[in-house]
Amino acid sequence: MDGRDLVRSMKAFGSAGAAQGLRTVRAAWRRRRADAAGLPPRGAERARVPGPVRDVEPGPGGGVVRFDRSELRVLVAVNGAVFWGWDGAGPEPSYALAGRCPEPDPRAVLEPDKDGGWRVVAERATVAVSRHGAVEVRTPGGVVLRRELPPRWWEPVGGGPARWTQRSEVAADARFFGLGGRAGGPRLRKGTYRLWNTAPGEAFAPGEDASSVTMPVQLVVADAGTHLVFHDSSWDGTVALREGEEGSGSGHDRPGRSVLRMDGGPLRCWVTVGTPARVLLTWASLTGAPALPPAWALGHHHAWSGPGDEQEVRRVVAGHQERDLPLDAVHLDMGHLDAHQAFTVDEERFPKLPVLAEELRRDGIRLVSVVPPAVPAVPGNAVYDSGTSEGVFVRDASGPVLRGVASPGDVVFPDFTHARAREWWGGLYEERLGRGFAGFWHDLDEPTSFAAFGESTLPRSARHSLEGRAGDHREAHNVYALCMARAGYEGLRSLVPEERPFVLSRSGWAGTQRYGGTWSGGVASGWPGLRASLSLVLGLGLCGVPYAGPDVGGAGGSPSPELYLRWLQLAAHLPLFRTRGEPWELGAEVLEHARVALVERRRLLPYFVTLSHLARRTGAPYVRPVWWSTPEERALRDCEDAFLLGDCLLVAPVLDPGVDRRAVRLPRGRWYDVVTERAYEGPARILADAPPARIPLFARAGAVIPVRGEDGGTELEVWAPARGRTGGGLVVPDAGDGWVEPEIERYVSRWEGRRVVVERECEDGVREPSRPVRFRGLEERSAQT
C-alpha cells in the first residue's frame, strides 16, 4: 500500500471510526497485493516511432499507409466522420460505438499529397498524412483544424501492452471543451486531466480533477471551425492541455497543445468536423442516440437518505404536498436496502413498500431505487448464490472470484463486460419492479465501495471477459459503469417492454447516453461546488450525454439558505432536477422562493419534453454553451456562467454569494427578460436584476415555447419577433412513458401589420395552431445596452 492510498483512505473515513478505517486499509492492501502478483513488472522499454513512408494501399473510404515501423489505416465514413488507427487498429471492437462501424464513403480515396505525403479528400474534411506520420485534419478550404504529430510508443522489452503518447496542435485561438464531466470546465484551460473514473474521497469543486465520468473526447472551437476528436482507448491516461496565443498581428502565433498519454490500448481516433450541431449529430450517429427518459423523469426529483422508514418517506412527500411544492419522483438511497443482501429491501423498515409506491403513483410520484454493483459474499444470499452458479463475478489473476471489502464485509462484483453477466443482472430488476419502483440509479459504479471510497475496489489485475477477448481491469475500469447501465437498461426493456427505462448512473464513458443519464455525485456543498455543477452538465452535453444534473446543495456539508436557493434556481433549468434536503427547513423566505422555482420547472415541462426528443433525434444537448449557434464569436467562447436551454431560452444563474445584479453576455439577436419583458439587442453585455426570488432568464425574440397551462395542457408562449424578422419553435408532444414516436409540430411567428401571428407548418400548407397561444413582448419596451 502506498502513501496515496493511505491518505485518501484517511480523508474519506477519518471520522467514521477505527473499524471502517481498518476495512479501508485492508481493501487497499488487497488491491496492491493482487496487482503485485497478477501484473508483470514493466521492466525495460524501448521507444518506437512510425518512421518514413514505405508504401500505400488504397481501399474503400481511404486506405492504409505503411511506414517502416508501423502502419496507419484511414477511413472516411458515410456520415462524414473520419477514423484512423495505428498498428492495424480498426474501429471495432469498441464500447463507444453503437453497433457496427458506419460504411466507408465510396467517394473518398487515398491520393498523393505534397512533400511525399498522402491525403483523403472528403466532403467535410481533408485528412493529410505526412511522410513521417503526422496527421492533419483540414477544412474543405484547406485550413488546418488539428495536427497530430507522429505518435510514440514505449514497448516492454519482454512483451506486453505498450504505452503511447499522442501530441497534437490546434489553432492559436482555439478553446478546449469536453473530457467528460469536469468540475473545472466547461472551458478547459492549461492543466493535466486524468482519464480514470474516480469516486472522489471527499466532495470536489473546481480545481480538483476527480471525476466519475471521464472520456477522451475533446470538442475544440476555433475561428476556422469546430471539431470533435475521440481517442478510443479505455485505459488509464492523462491529457495535458495548453491554449495557444496569438501574435497580435506579428504572425508568430503559438498553437494550442494537447498531449495524450495512455497506459495501453489501441491508438485509434475518430474526428468529426462542422458546426457544433453537426459535430454532435455525427457523434450521436457513431455512439448512439441518447435514451429518451420517461416524461415524469423531466420533473422534480427528491433524493431521500437516512436511517428512516416508510413513515419518513411519507412525511417528506406530505411536506411537499402541504406546501404546494411540485414533486414527481422520490429516490431512496442506501438506507432502504438490506445491507447484507443484494437487490433486497430492508423488510423491517419498509414492510409495505408496494403499497407506498402505489399510493405515490396515484399522486403522480414515482419511486426510484439505488442499485450498487457490489454483492455481499454471503452464502445463502440468493443473488450471490445464483451469480456464483452462473459464473458471472469478476475473478483475480490466479482464477478465484475476487473479493472486495465493504461496510457489511466482503463483496464480489459482476463482470458486466460479459453478455451472460449483463443478462443475469438485468433479470434481477424484476424484484425491485415488484416492489413498485419505476426507476433506478446506479451508485458506486466506478466501481467502488464505502470501505474503499476514492479508489476502484477492483485491482488492476482483476480479470474481465471484455466480450470474450479477455483482459484485465486496466482496460475494463472506465467502461464498467457503462456496461452496468447497459445491463440495467436492457433488463428493464425486457421486463417492462411497454415503458421507457429510467436508468441514472454516477459513472460512465463514451456512449453511456444510450442507456440513460448521469448525475454529478460528490460535488462540494459550497459556492465553488455550485459553479462546478454547471460545468459538469455543460461538459457532459458536449460529449454527447445530454441528460445530466447535480444534487441541489451538493455533498459533504450543509449549504446556507442563500446557496441552497441559488442552487435550486440553477438546477430547475437543468435536464436532471434532483434535490436533497427540504426547503421548508431553511425558513419561510427560502420556501417561498423555492416554490417559484419548482412551479416554473413544472410550467416548462413541455419544453423539456421537446428538448429530450430533439436530443434523441439530433444529439443536441438540452443545455448548451452560449456560443452554440455562433462559435465564431470569441467573447462567447469564454462565457462560462450562463447557458442556452435549447434554442429559445438563455439562463444566467447566480453563482456567487451576495449578488442581486449580475452581468450577462447576450448572443446576437433580440432577447426579452421574461419577467419585465424588456428587450435587449445582442451581442451585448448587460446588467440584469437577480433578486433572491429569481435568476435572470431571457427568451429569444420570435421564440415559440411549449409550456404547461393552468389546466395542465400544453399551450404556446410566443415572444414577439423583431420587426421585419420571423421566429419559430418546435413542439414534440409526449403523453407519457411509451415508445410511440410523436410528430414534431413546427411553428412560425411573424408580424402581420400591427399584430403578431403564429402558424403551424404542415405538409399541406400552414394552419392556425390548435393549442392555446399567449403572446409576450408586444409592448416592445427596449433597454439601452
Tab-separated table of C-alpha atoms in Angstrom, residues 46-53 66-71 86-87 131-134 149-155 163-165 167 267:
chain	number	residue	atom	x	y	z
A	46	ARG	CA	12.151	0.694	-25.983
A	47	ALA	CA	10.681	3.664	-27.827
A	48	ARG	CA	9.249	3.468	-31.331
A	49	VAL	CA	8.008	5.995	-33.882
A	50	PRO	CA	6.405	5.244	-37.265
A	51	GLY	CA	9.431	6.107	-39.400
A	52	PRO	CA	9.238	7.129	-43.077
A	53	VAL	CA	6.538	6.034	-45.537
A	66	ARG	CA	2.664	1.799	-44.303
A	67	PHE	CA	5.715	3.188	-42.534
A	68	ASP	CA	8.977	1.482	-41.583
A	69	ARG	CA	7.808	0.626	-38.069
A	70	SER	CA	4.013	0.950	-38.149
A	71	GLU	CA	1.022	1.324	-40.399
A	86	TRP	CA	-2.217	2.772	-35.899
A	87	ASP	CA	-0.600	-0.674	-35.837
A	131	ARG	CA	5.710	11.076	-44.917
A	132	HIS	CA	6.750	10.689	-41.239
A	133	GLY	CA	3.305	10.011	-39.781
A	134	ALA	CA	1.838	13.390	-38.818
A	149	LEU	CA	2.317	14.726	-34.623
A	150	PRO	CA	3.834	11.275	-35.236
A	151	PRO	CA	2.938	9.132	-32.197
A	152	ARG	CA	5.452	7.441	-29.947
A	153	TRP	CA	5.166	4.027	-28.293
A	154	TRP	CA	7.086	2.617	-25.296
A	155	GLU	CA	7.093	-1.161	-25.599
A	163	ARG	CA	2.296	2.875	-23.509
A	164	TRP	CA	1.848	5.608	-26.078
A	165	THR	CA	1.805	9.369	-26.430
A	167	ARG	CA	0.894	15.144	-29.260
A	267	LEU	CA	-4.052	4.113	-30.732
